[in-house]
Coordinates of C-alpha atoms in Angstrom, one line a residue:
X244 CA 0.2 24.5 13.6
X245 CA -1.1 22.0 16.0
X246 CA 1.6 19.8 17.5
X247 CA 2.6 16.9 15.3
X248 CA 1.0 18.3 12.1
X249 CA 3.0 17.3 9.1
X250 CA 4.2 20.0 6.7
X251 CA 5.4 19.5 3.2
X252 CA 6.3 21.7 0.3
X253 CA 2.9 20.9 -1.2
X254 CA 1.1 22.6 1.7
X255 CA 0.1 22.0 5.3
X256 CA -1.2 18.5 5.8
X257 CA -3.4 19.1 8.8
X258 CA -7.1 19.0 8.1
X259 CA -7.7 22.0 10.4
X260 CA -5.0 24.2 8.9
X261 CA -6.1 27.9 8.8
X262 CA -5.3 30.5 6.2
X263 CA -2.4 31.8 8.3
X264 CA -1.1 28.3 8.7
X265 CA -0.9 28.1 4.9
X266 CA 0.6 31.6 4.6
X267 CA 3.3 30.7 7.2
X268 CA 4.0 27.5 5.3
X269 CA 4.6 29.2 1.9
X270 CA 6.7 31.8 3.6
X271 CA 9.0 29.1 4.9
X272 CA 9.1 26.8 1.8
X273 CA 8.7 29.4 -1.0
X274 CA 9.9 32.7 0.5
X275 CA 11.0 34.4 -2.7
X276 CA 8.2 33.1 -5.0
X277 CA 5.8 35.6 -6.4
X278 CA 2.7 35.6 -4.2
X279 CA 0.5 38.7 -4.8
X280 CA 0.8 41.5 -7.4
X281 CA -1.2 44.6 -7.8
X282 CA -1.3 46.3 -11.2
X283 CA -2.2 50.0 -11.2
X284 CA -2.8 52.3 -14.2
X285 CA -2.0 55.8 -12.9
X286 CA -1.5 57.4 -16.3
X287 CA -3.8 55.3 -18.5
X288 CA -0.9 53.2 -19.9
X289 CA -1.8 49.8 -21.3
X290 CA 0.9 47.8 -19.5
X291 CA 0.2 49.1 -16.0
X292 CA 2.5 49.5 -13.0
X293 CA 3.2 46.2 -11.2
X294 CA 4.0 45.9 -7.5
X295 CA 4.7 42.4 -6.2
X296 CA 5.2 40.6 -2.8
X297 CA 6.8 37.2 -2.3
X298 CA 5.4 34.8 0.3
X299 CA 7.8 35.8 3.0
X300 CA 7.3 39.5 2.4
X301 CA 3.5 39.1 2.5
X302 CA 3.8 37.1 5.7
X303 CA 5.9 39.9 7.3
X304 CA 3.4 42.6 6.3
X305 CA 0.5 40.5 7.7
X306 CA 2.4 40.1 10.9
X307 CA 3.1 43.8 11.1
X308 CA -0.6 44.5 10.9
X309 CA -1.3 41.8 13.6
X310 CA 1.3 43.4 15.9
X311 CA -0.4 46.7 15.7
X312 CA -3.9 45.3 16.0
X313 CA -3.3 43.5 19.3
X314 CA -2.5 46.9 20.8
X315 CA -6.0 48.3 20.0
X316 CA -8.3 45.2 19.7
X317 CA -8.8 42.1 21.7
X318 CA -9.5 38.7 20.1
X319 CA -13.0 38.5 18.8
X320 CA -13.3 42.2 18.3
X321 CA -13.7 43.6 14.8
X322 CA -11.4 45.5 12.5
X323 CA -13.0 47.0 9.4
X324 CA -11.0 47.1 6.2
X325 CA -11.7 50.4 4.4
X326 CA -8.6 50.3 2.1
X327 CA -8.4 50.7 -1.6
X328 CA -7.9 47.5 -3.6
X329 CA -4.3 46.3 -3.5
X330 CA -1.5 44.6 -1.5
X331 CA -2.3 46.5 1.7
X332 CA -5.8 45.1 1.6
X333 CA -4.4 41.6 1.4
X334 CA -1.9 42.2 4.2
X335 CA -4.6 43.8 6.4
X336 CA -7.0 40.9 6.0
X337 CA -4.4 38.3 6.8
X338 CA -3.1 40.4 9.6
X339 CA -6.5 40.3 11.2
X340 CA -6.5 36.5 11.1
X341 CA -3.1 36.4 12.7
X342 CA -4.2 38.6 15.5
X343 CA -7.5 36.7 16.2
X344 CA -9.4 39.9 15.3
X345 CA -12.5 39.4 13.2
X346 CA -11.9 41.1 9.8
X347 CA -14.8 43.0 8.2
X348 CA -13.9 43.4 4.4
X349 CA -15.4 46.7 3.3
X350 CA -14.7 49.7 1.0
X351 CA -13.7 53.3 1.5
X352 CA -16.1 56.3 1.3
X353 CA -14.8 57.0 -2.2
X354 CA -17.1 54.3 -3.7
X355 CA -19.9 56.4 -5.2
X356 CA -23.4 56.0 -4.0
X357 CA -22.7 53.6 -1.1
X358 CA -21.8 55.9 1.8
X359 CA -25.1 55.1 3.6
X360 CA -24.4 51.4 3.4
X361 CA -20.8 51.8 4.6
X362 CA -22.1 53.8 7.6
X363 CA -24.8 51.2 8.4
X364 CA -22.3 48.3 8.2
X365 CA -19.8 50.1 10.5
X366 CA -22.6 50.8 13.0
X367 CA -23.7 47.1 12.8
X368 CA -20.3 45.5 13.2
X369 CA -19.0 47.9 15.9
X370 CA -15.3 47.7 14.9
X371 CA -12.5 48.4 17.4
X372 CA -10.5 50.1 14.6
X373 CA -10.4 50.9 10.9
X374 CA -7.6 49.7 8.6
X375 CA -6.8 52.3 5.9
X376 CA -3.7 53.5 4.1
X377 CA -2.0 56.8 4.4
X378 CA -3.7 58.2 1.4
X379 CA -7.3 57.3 2.5
X380 CA -7.0 57.8 6.3
X381 CA -8.0 61.5 6.3
X382 CA -11.1 60.8 4.3
X383 CA -12.0 57.9 6.6
X384 CA -11.7 60.1 9.6
X385 CA -13.9 62.7 8.0
X386 CA -16.5 60.1 7.0
X387 CA -16.7 58.7 10.6
X388 CA -17.1 62.2 12.0
X389 CA -19.7 63.3 9.4
X390 CA -21.8 60.2 10.0
X391 CA -21.6 60.6 13.8
X392 CA -20.0 57.2 14.2
X393 CA -17.8 56.4 17.3
X394 CA -14.4 57.8 17.2
X395 CA -12.1 54.9 16.3
X396 CA -8.3 54.4 15.7
X397 CA -7.5 54.6 12.0
X398 CA -4.5 52.5 11.2
X399 CA -2.6 53.2 8.0
X400 CA -1.4 49.8 7.0
X401 CA 1.3 51.1 4.6
X402 CA 3.1 53.0 7.4
X403 CA 3.4 50.1 9.9
X404 CA 7.0 49.1 10.8
X405 CA 7.9 45.6 10.0
X406 CA 8.7 43.5 13.1
X407 CA 11.8 41.5 12.5
X408 CA 10.7 37.9 12.7
X409 CA 7.1 39.0 12.7
X410 CA 4.2 38.9 15.1
X411 CA 4.8 36.4 18.0
X412 CA 8.6 36.2 17.6
X413 CA 9.5 38.8 20.3
X414 CA 12.2 40.7 18.5
X415 CA 12.1 44.0 16.6
X416 CA 14.1 45.1 13.6
X417 CA 14.7 48.8 12.6
X418 CA 11.8 50.7 14.3
X419 CA 11.6 53.1 11.5
X420 CA 11.6 50.6 8.6
X421 CA 8.3 50.7 6.7
X422 CA 6.6 47.6 5.2
X423 CA 7.6 48.8 1.7
X424 CA 11.1 47.7 2.5
X425 CA 10.1 44.0 2.5
X426 CA 8.6 43.9 -1.0
X427 CA 11.6 42.0 -2.3
X428 CA 11.0 39.2 0.2
X429 CA 13.8 40.2 2.7
X430 CA 11.8 40.4 5.8
X431 CA 14.2 39.2 8.5
X432 CA 14.0 35.9 10.4
X433 CA 12.8 32.7 8.8
X434 CA 9.2 32.1 9.8
X435 CA 10.1 28.5 10.7
X436 CA 12.3 29.7 13.6
X437 CA 9.6 32.0 15.1
X438 CA 7.8 31.2 18.3
X439 CA 4.2 30.2 17.5
X440 CA 1.5 32.8 18.1
X441 CA -1.9 31.9 19.5
X442 CA -3.7 29.8 16.9
X443 CA -7.5 30.3 16.3
X444 CA -9.9 27.4 16.6
X445 CA -11.4 26.2 13.3
X446 CA -14.9 27.4 14.4
X447 CA -13.7 30.8 15.5
X448 CA -15.1 33.6 13.3
X449 CA -12.5 34.7 10.8
X450 CA -14.4 37.5 9.1
X451 CA -17.9 39.0 8.6
X452 CA -19.0 38.9 4.9
X453 CA -21.7 41.5 4.5
X454 CA -24.2 40.5 1.9
X455 CA -24.6 42.8 -1.1
X456 CA -28.1 43.7 -0.1
X457 CA -29.8 43.0 -3.5
X458 CA -33.0 41.8 -1.8
X459 CA -32.7 43.1 1.8
X460 CA -30.6 45.3 4.1
X461 CA -27.0 44.1 4.4
X462 CA -26.4 41.4 7.0
X463 CA -23.0 40.1 8.1
X464 CA -22.4 36.4 7.5
X465 CA -20.1 34.9 10.1
X466 CA -17.4 32.9 8.2
X467 CA -15.2 30.7 10.3
X468 CA -11.6 29.8 9.7
X469 CA -12.7 26.3 8.8
X470 CA -15.4 27.7 6.4
X471 CA -13.0 29.8 4.3
X472 CA -10.3 27.1 4.0
X473 CA -13.0 24.5 3.1
X474 CA -14.4 26.8 0.4
X475 CA -11.0 27.6 -1.0
X476 CA -10.2 23.9 -1.3
X477 CA -13.6 23.4 -3.0
X478 CA -12.6 26.2 -5.5
X479 CA -9.3 24.5 -6.1
X480 CA -11.0 21.2 -6.8
X481 CA -13.4 22.8 -9.2
X482 CA -11.1 25.1 -11.2
X483 CA -7.4 24.6 -10.5
X484 CA -6.0 21.6 -12.4
X485 CA -2.4 22.2 -11.1
X486 CA -1.7 24.8 -8.5
X487 CA 2.0 24.8 -9.5
X488 CA 1.1 26.5 -12.8
X489 CA -2.0 28.5 -12.0
X490 CA -2.4 32.2 -11.5
X491 CA -5.6 34.1 -10.6
X492 CA -6.2 37.4 -12.2
X493 CA -9.0 39.4 -10.5
X494 CA -10.6 42.9 -10.6
X495 CA -13.6 41.9 -8.5
X496 CA -13.7 43.9 -5.2
X497 CA -11.9 42.2 -2.3
X498 CA -14.8 43.1 -0.1
X499 CA -17.0 40.9 -2.3
X500 CA -17.3 37.2 -1.5
X501 CA -16.1 36.0 -4.9
X502 CA -13.2 38.4 -5.0
X503 CA -12.1 37.5 -1.4
X504 CA -12.1 33.8 -1.9
X505 CA -10.8 33.6 -5.5
X506 CA -8.2 36.3 -5.2
X507 CA -7.0 35.8 -1.6
X508 CA -8.1 32.6 0.1
X509 CA -7.7 30.1 -2.8
X510 CA -4.2 31.4 -3.7
X511 CA -3.0 31.3 -0.1
X512 CA -4.3 27.7 0.4
X513 CA -3.0 26.6 -3.0
X514 CA 0.3 28.4 -2.9
X515 CA 0.0 30.1 -6.3
X516 CA 0.2 33.7 -7.4
X517 CA -2.7 36.2 -7.4
X518 CA -2.8 39.3 -9.6
X519 CA -5.1 42.1 -8.6
X520 CA -6.4 45.2 -10.4
X521 CA -8.9 47.9 -9.3
X522 CA -12.5 47.5 -10.5
X523 CA -12.4 51.1 -11.7
X524 CA -9.5 50.3 -13.9
X525 CA -11.5 47.5 -15.5
X526 CA -14.5 49.7 -16.1
X527 CA -12.3 52.4 -17.7
X528 CA -10.7 49.9 -20.1
X529 CA -11.8 46.2 -19.9
X530 CA -8.9 45.3 -22.3
X531 CA -6.6 45.8 -19.3
X532 CA -8.1 42.7 -17.7
X533 CA -7.9 40.8 -20.9
X534 CA -4.2 41.6 -21.4
X535 CA -3.4 40.5 -17.9
X536 CA -5.2 37.2 -18.5
X537 CA -2.9 36.6 -21.3
X538 CA 0.2 37.6 -19.4
X539 CA 0.5 34.4 -17.3
X540 CA 0.0 30.7 -17.9
X541 CA -3.2 28.9 -16.9
X542 CA -5.0 32.0 -15.7
X543 CA -8.2 31.8 -13.7
X544 CA -10.6 34.7 -13.2
X545 CA -14.3 35.5 -12.5
X546 CA -16.7 38.2 -13.5
X547 CA -20.4 38.8 -13.5
X548 CA -22.4 38.5 -16.7
X549 CA -22.5 42.2 -17.6
X550 CA -18.6 42.3 -17.6
X551 CA -18.4 39.8 -20.4
X552 CA -20.8 41.8 -22.5
X553 CA -18.9 44.9 -21.5
X554 CA -15.7 43.5 -22.8
X555 CA -17.3 42.7 -26.2
X556 CA -18.8 46.2 -26.5
X557 CA -15.6 48.1 -25.4
X558 CA -12.8 46.2 -27.0
X559 CA -11.8 47.2 -30.5
X560 CA -11.1 44.5 -33.1
X561 CA -7.5 45.7 -33.4
X562 CA -7.0 45.2 -29.7
X563 CA -8.3 41.7 -29.9
X564 CA -5.6 40.8 -32.3
X565 CA -3.0 41.7 -29.7
X566 CA -4.4 39.4 -26.9
X567 CA -3.1 36.0 -25.9
X568 CA -6.2 34.4 -24.5
X569 CA -5.0 30.9 -25.3
X570 CA -3.4 31.0 -21.9
X571 CA -6.7 31.3 -20.1
X572 CA -7.7 28.2 -18.2
X573 CA -11.0 29.3 -16.5
X574 CA -13.5 32.2 -16.7
X575 CA -16.1 31.8 -14.0
X576 CA -19.5 33.4 -14.5
X577 CA -21.5 33.4 -11.3
X578 CA -24.2 35.8 -12.2
X579 CA -27.9 35.7 -11.5
X580 CA -28.6 34.4 -14.1
X581 CA -25.8 33.3 -16.4
X582 CA -27.0 34.3 -19.9
X583 CA -26.1 31.9 -22.7
X584 CA -26.1 34.7 -25.3
X585 CA -23.5 36.5 -23.3
X586 CA -21.2 33.5 -23.3
X587 CA -21.6 33.0 -27.0
X588 CA -20.9 36.7 -27.8
X589 CA -17.8 36.6 -25.7
X590 CA -16.6 33.4 -27.4
X591 CA -17.2 34.8 -30.8
X592 CA -15.5 38.1 -30.1
X593 CA -12.4 36.7 -28.5
X594 CA -12.1 33.3 -30.2
X595 CA -9.6 34.9 -32.7
X596 CA -7.4 35.7 -29.7
X597 CA -7.1 32.0 -28.9
X598 CA -9.8 31.7 -26.3
X599 CA -10.8 28.1 -25.8
X600 CA -14.6 27.6 -25.9
X601 CA -14.5 25.5 -22.8
X602 CA -12.9 28.1 -20.6
X603 CA -16.3 29.7 -19.6
X604 CA -17.6 28.0 -16.4
X605 CA -21.0 29.0 -15.2
X606 CA -21.2 28.6 -11.4
X607 CA -23.5 29.3 -8.5
X608 CA -22.7 30.6 -5.0
X609 CA -23.7 33.0 -2.2
X610 CA -22.1 34.6 0.8
X611 CA -23.9 32.4 3.3
X612 CA -21.9 29.4 1.8
X613 CA -18.7 31.5 1.9
X614 CA -19.2 31.7 -1.9
X615 CA -18.7 28.7 -4.1
X616 CA -21.5 26.0 -4.3
X617 CA -21.7 24.5 -7.8
X618 CA -19.5 24.7 -10.9
X619 CA -19.4 23.5 -14.4
X620 CA -16.3 21.6 -15.4
X621 CA -13.6 23.7 -17.2
X622 CA -13.2 21.0 -19.8
X623 CA -16.9 20.7 -20.9
X624 CA -18.8 22.9 -23.3
X625 CA -21.6 25.1 -22.1
X626 CA -24.7 23.1 -21.2
X627 CA -28.1 24.6 -21.8
X628 CA -31.7 23.4 -21.4
X629 CA -34.4 24.7 -23.7
X630 CA -37.7 24.3 -21.8
X631 CA -41.3 25.2 -22.1
X632 CA -42.0 28.6 -20.5
X633 CA -45.5 27.6 -19.4
X634 CA -44.2 24.6 -17.5
X635 CA -41.4 26.6 -16.0
X636 CA -44.0 29.2 -14.7
X637 CA -45.7 26.3 -13.0
X638 CA -42.5 25.0 -11.5
X639 CA -41.5 22.2 -13.9
X640 CA -38.6 21.7 -16.2
X641 CA -40.0 20.2 -19.4
X642 CA -37.3 20.1 -22.0
X643 CA -38.2 20.9 -25.6
X644 CA -36.0 20.8 -28.7
X645 CA -34.6 24.2 -29.8
X646 CA -36.6 25.8 -32.6
X647 CA -35.3 25.1 -36.0
X648 CA -32.5 27.4 -36.9
X649 CA -32.0 28.4 -33.2
X650 CA -28.8 27.4 -31.5
X651 CA -29.1 26.0 -28.0
X652 CA -26.8 28.7 -26.7
X653 CA -29.1 31.6 -27.5
X654 CA -30.3 33.7 -24.6
X655 CA -33.6 33.0 -22.9
X656 CA -36.3 33.5 -24.0
X657 CA -35.4 32.8 -27.6
X658 CA -39.0 32.2 -28.9
X659 CA -42.5 32.6 -27.6
X660 CA -43.2 29.7 -25.3
X661 CA -39.6 28.7 -24.6
X662 CA -36.9 29.6 -22.2
X663 CA -33.2 28.6 -22.2
X664 CA -31.5 27.9 -18.9
X665 CA -27.8 27.6 -18.4
X666 CA -26.5 24.7 -16.3
X667 CA -24.4 25.8 -13.3
X668 CA -22.8 22.4 -12.8
X669 CA -22.7 20.1 -9.9
X670 CA -22.1 20.7 -6.1
X671 CA -18.4 20.9 -5.1
X672 CA -17.7 19.2 -1.8
X673 CA -21.2 19.9 -0.3
X674 CA -24.8 18.6 -0.5
X675 CA -27.6 20.3 -2.4
X676 CA -31.3 19.6 -2.5
X677 CA -34.4 21.3 -3.9
X678 CA -37.3 21.9 -1.5
X679 CA -40.9 22.9 -2.2
X680 CA -43.0 25.4 -0.3
X681 CA -44.5 22.5 1.7
X682 CA -41.0 21.5 2.9
X683 CA -40.8 18.3 0.9
X684 CA -37.8 17.5 -1.2
X685 CA -38.6 18.0 -4.9
X686 CA -37.6 15.4 -7.5
X687 CA -35.4 16.2 -10.5
X688 CA -37.1 18.5 -13.0
X689 CA -39.1 20.4 -10.4
X690 CA -38.4 23.9 -9.2
X691 CA -38.0 24.7 -5.5
X692 CA -35.7 26.5 -3.1
X693 CA -32.1 25.5 -3.3
X694 CA -30.9 24.3 0.1
X695 CA -27.3 23.4 1.1
X696 CA -25.2 21.6 3.7
X697 CA -21.4 21.4 3.9
X698 CA -18.2 22.5 5.6
X699 CA -18.4 25.9 3.9
X700 CA -21.7 27.0 5.3
X701 CA -21.3 30.0 7.5
X702 CA -22.1 30.2 11.2
X703 CA -25.1 32.5 10.8
X704 CA -25.7 36.3 10.7
X705 CA -23.9 38.7 13.0
X706 CA -26.3 39.8 15.9
X707 CA -29.3 38.4 14.1
X708 CA -30.4 35.3 15.9
X709 CA -33.9 35.2 14.4
X710 CA -32.7 35.5 10.8
X711 CA -30.0 33.0 11.5
X712 CA -32.5 30.4 12.8
X713 CA -34.8 31.0 9.8
X714 CA -32.1 30.9 7.2
X715 CA -29.4 28.5 8.5
X716 CA -31.8 26.1 10.3
X717 CA -29.5 25.7 13.3
X718 CA -31.1 23.7 16.0
X719 CA -33.5 21.9 13.6
X720 CA -33.4 18.2 13.1
X721 CA -31.7 18.8 9.7
X722 CA -29.4 21.8 9.4
X723 CA -29.8 23.0 5.8
X724 CA -29.1 26.5 4.6
X725 CA -32.1 28.1 3.0
X726 CA -30.6 30.1 0.1
X727 CA -33.7 32.0 -1.0
X728 CA -32.8 31.0 -4.5
X729 CA -35.0 28.9 -6.8
X730 CA -33.7 26.2 -9.0
X731 CA -34.1 22.6 -10.2
X732 CA -31.9 19.6 -10.8
X733 CA -31.7 18.4 -14.3
X734 CA -29.5 15.4 -15.2
X735 CA -27.6 16.0 -11.9
X736 CA -26.8 19.6 -12.8
X737 CA -28.2 22.7 -11.1
X738 CA -30.4 25.1 -13.1
X739 CA -30.9 28.4 -11.2
X740 CA -34.3 30.0 -12.1
X741 CA -34.3 33.1 -9.9
X742 CA -34.5 34.7 -6.4
X743 CA -37.5 33.7 -4.4
X744 CA -38.2 37.3 -3.2
X745 CA -37.9 38.7 -6.8
X746 CA -40.4 36.3 -8.4
X747 CA -43.6 37.9 -9.7
X748 CA -46.6 35.7 -9.0
X749 CA -49.6 36.5 -11.3
X750 CA -52.6 34.2 -11.4
X751 CA -50.7 31.5 -9.6
X752 CA -47.9 31.5 -12.1
X753 CA -44.2 32.3 -11.4
X754 CA -42.5 34.9 -13.6
X755 CA -38.8 35.5 -13.3
X756 CA -37.7 39.1 -13.5
X757 CA -34.4 38.3 -15.3
X758 CA -36.3 36.7 -18.2
X759 CA -38.6 39.7 -18.5
X760 CA -35.5 42.0 -18.4
X761 CA -33.9 40.0 -21.2
X762 CA -37.1 40.4 -23.2
X763 CA -37.1 44.1 -22.7
X764 CA -33.5 44.7 -23.7
X765 CA -33.9 42.4 -26.7
X766 CA -36.7 44.5 -28.2
X767 CA -35.6 48.0 -27.2
X768 CA -32.2 49.0 -28.6
X769 CA -32.2 52.1 -26.4
X770 CA -31.9 50.1 -23.2
X771 CA -28.5 49.6 -21.6
X772 CA -27.9 45.9 -21.3
X773 CA -28.2 44.6 -17.8
X774 CA -29.1 48.0 -16.4
X775 CA -32.8 47.5 -15.8
X776 CA -35.1 46.1 -13.1
X777 CA -38.4 44.4 -13.5
X778 CA -40.7 44.1 -10.4
X779 CA -44.3 43.9 -9.4
X780 CA -46.4 46.5 -7.6
X781 CA -49.9 46.3 -6.4
X782 CA -52.4 47.5 -9.0
X783 CA -54.5 50.6 -8.1
X784 CA -57.6 48.4 -7.7
X785 CA -55.6 46.3 -5.1
X786 CA -56.7 43.1 -6.9
X787 CA -53.3 41.8 -8.1
X788 CA -49.8 42.9 -9.1
X789 CA -48.8 44.6 -12.3
X790 CA -45.4 44.6 -14.0
X791 CA -43.2 47.7 -13.8
X792 CA -39.8 47.9 -15.7
X793 CA -37.3 50.6 -15.0
X794 CA -34.6 50.7 -17.6
X795 CA -31.6 53.0 -18.2
X796 CA -31.2 54.2 -21.7
X797 CA -27.8 54.1 -23.5
X798 CA -25.3 56.8 -22.7
X799 CA -25.2 57.9 -26.3
X800 CA -29.0 58.2 -26.5
X801 CA -31.3 61.1 -25.7
X802 CA -34.8 59.5 -26.1
X803 CA -37.7 61.7 -27.1
X804 CA -41.2 61.3 -26.0
X805 CA -41.9 59.5 -29.3
X806 CA -39.0 57.1 -28.6
X807 CA -40.5 56.3 -25.2
X808 CA -43.9 55.6 -26.7
X809 CA -42.5 53.3 -29.3
X810 CA -40.4 51.5 -26.7
X811 CA -43.4 51.0 -24.4
X812 CA -45.5 49.6 -27.3
X813 CA -42.7 47.2 -28.2
X814 CA -42.3 46.0 -24.6
X815 CA -46.0 45.7 -24.0
X816 CA -46.4 43.4 -27.0
X817 CA -43.3 41.3 -26.3
X818 CA -44.1 40.9 -22.6
X819 CA -47.6 39.9 -23.4
X820 CA -46.6 37.4 -26.1
X821 CA -43.6 35.8 -24.3
X822 CA -44.8 35.9 -20.7
X823 CA -48.5 36.4 -20.8
X824 CA -48.2 39.5 -18.6
X825 CA -49.7 43.0 -18.8
X826 CA -47.2 45.8 -18.6
X827 CA -48.1 48.4 -16.1
X828 CA -45.3 50.9 -16.8
X829 CA -42.0 51.2 -18.6
X830 CA -39.7 54.0 -17.4
X831 CA -36.7 54.9 -19.4
X832 CA -34.3 56.7 -17.0
X833 CA -30.8 58.2 -17.4
X834 CA -27.7 56.1 -17.0
X835 CA -26.8 55.4 -13.3
X836 CA -30.4 55.7 -12.1
X837 CA -31.2 52.1 -11.5
X838 CA -29.9 51.2 -7.9
X839 CA -27.1 48.7 -7.7
X840 CA -25.5 47.0 -4.7
X841 CA -21.9 47.6 -3.7
X842 CA -20.9 44.5 -5.7
X843 CA -22.6 45.8 -8.9
X844 CA -25.8 43.8 -8.9
X845 CA -29.1 45.5 -9.8
X846 CA -31.1 45.8 -6.6
X847 CA -34.7 45.2 -7.7
X848 CA -36.0 45.7 -4.2
X849 CA -34.3 49.2 -4.0
X850 CA -35.7 50.0 -7.5
X851 CA -39.2 49.0 -6.4
X852 CA -38.9 51.2 -3.3
X853 CA -37.6 54.2 -5.3
X854 CA -40.4 53.8 -7.8
X855 CA -43.1 53.7 -5.1
X856 CA -41.6 56.7 -3.5
X857 CA -41.7 58.6 -6.8
X858 CA -37.9 58.7 -7.0
X859 CA -37.9 58.0 -10.8
X860 CA -40.3 60.9 -11.5
X861 CA -43.9 60.7 -12.7
X862 CA -45.1 57.5 -14.5

């Protein structure tokens, strides 16, 4: 801490307190309190195997990582985290911050289909070392060699000795003691009696958050120490009514912006527990996540839109009866877009388990803003706007009453000529404006690019000065982040309409791919929900674009040629009636064929490229 900064049991009082300042504070004031837990399911058991660290134990493990890092990396160099999800990942990340080394949250080579991206990011960030665990270290070394990357030290975080008193204290305990011995919280000297280690400046880079690459090749957003603490506080203001009783429960990958902030940064700043599970364990049985949500009071979690539908589809009614979802405080949905129909299906399915209808909180965010931007209030019901589709295509929000017999929460588009948009709430501790293509600020009810300004906006892209100037606006008269997302303000709330680069423009009208995808999956039962991509390609006559949809069929289906013809006719008619578009091609492909980013989003750009390259087979 800086000299003279006040410290209380409620948290560091200094405005410029870093994540490690907060960690050190909780280690001193709440040493034995549960901080982070990881739940594994090695044998498919429903309860899982819990491993927990108190605040002092976590602090000791982070300092052990820092003590090793300073022997192989200088301040400002990078350390790539390629560990499995778990407590070692948390300690590794915080250890980087203690050492002044820039963390690069990534994943191991075991993540299917993303080896090329991992190699590209490692080449881009040029790390001084790789943080792994003893189980994954051999595979990491093999991966580096096979991809002809520079030979780097691979540090197994779980085998590091714990320095008695921690990094910066100058004394060592048992040199052969492993970090596993501190899980109970007995880590040696009290952190309050340690000599202070060098403290980072607020604007120093804390970590590189590589974007998911849904619309372009991955780029590393430089997130400062001040950015991540500011965004953690914004998340607390938006979702955490009382940190003394809150617990986050998360399966989102820790290398993902939402997973990192909600499951690591916010709990460290707020001083409340975080419970982690592996994304693969969620996918194998989503009821595991639901059971953990009901195992603690005032739980907070987040998931993309598909995960809520997945829970509905994969959770048996008898399992619902055993859940305790009355203890859930907030379920964040930050998808692109948030689908009202998904929210309603989830509420209907899990209402009998005590789920409060107001727990579902649509939100909007992106890596360039650390993550959180806008959020709906946890105490308010879902807010939707039924608008005229023709006006929306022309860039205007013109509200129309829902059709008779149609609930306002139904998914867009519900009827020909209408679309339903879900409100993503109001900005949290930052400024937001809507800007047209001419650079002028658009009034309420008009669609334009979402632009942002606030303490959570990142420093730019790593080694990409041109893209930084174009996106972040640094050096301009007004420094506003250009998000590349389209939206409008309606009654003070943000409506997100789509990605600028994904929009199909036909005859001067905007068509949003997520609406077309919803139309397709609503008329073709064979299609896997949220496993499809709609995009435009130049027509053979080079006059305009035509619509192509690539959709995965359900795992339990084996569509015949006749099934495909029936599906294409249904889609052609629905797309024409609801969107005024001509379908160029519908491809039904096997499960797993549609490209996705490392964070699970459908990559329409990659799907378009694969289509043009003939990667999906003949049309």
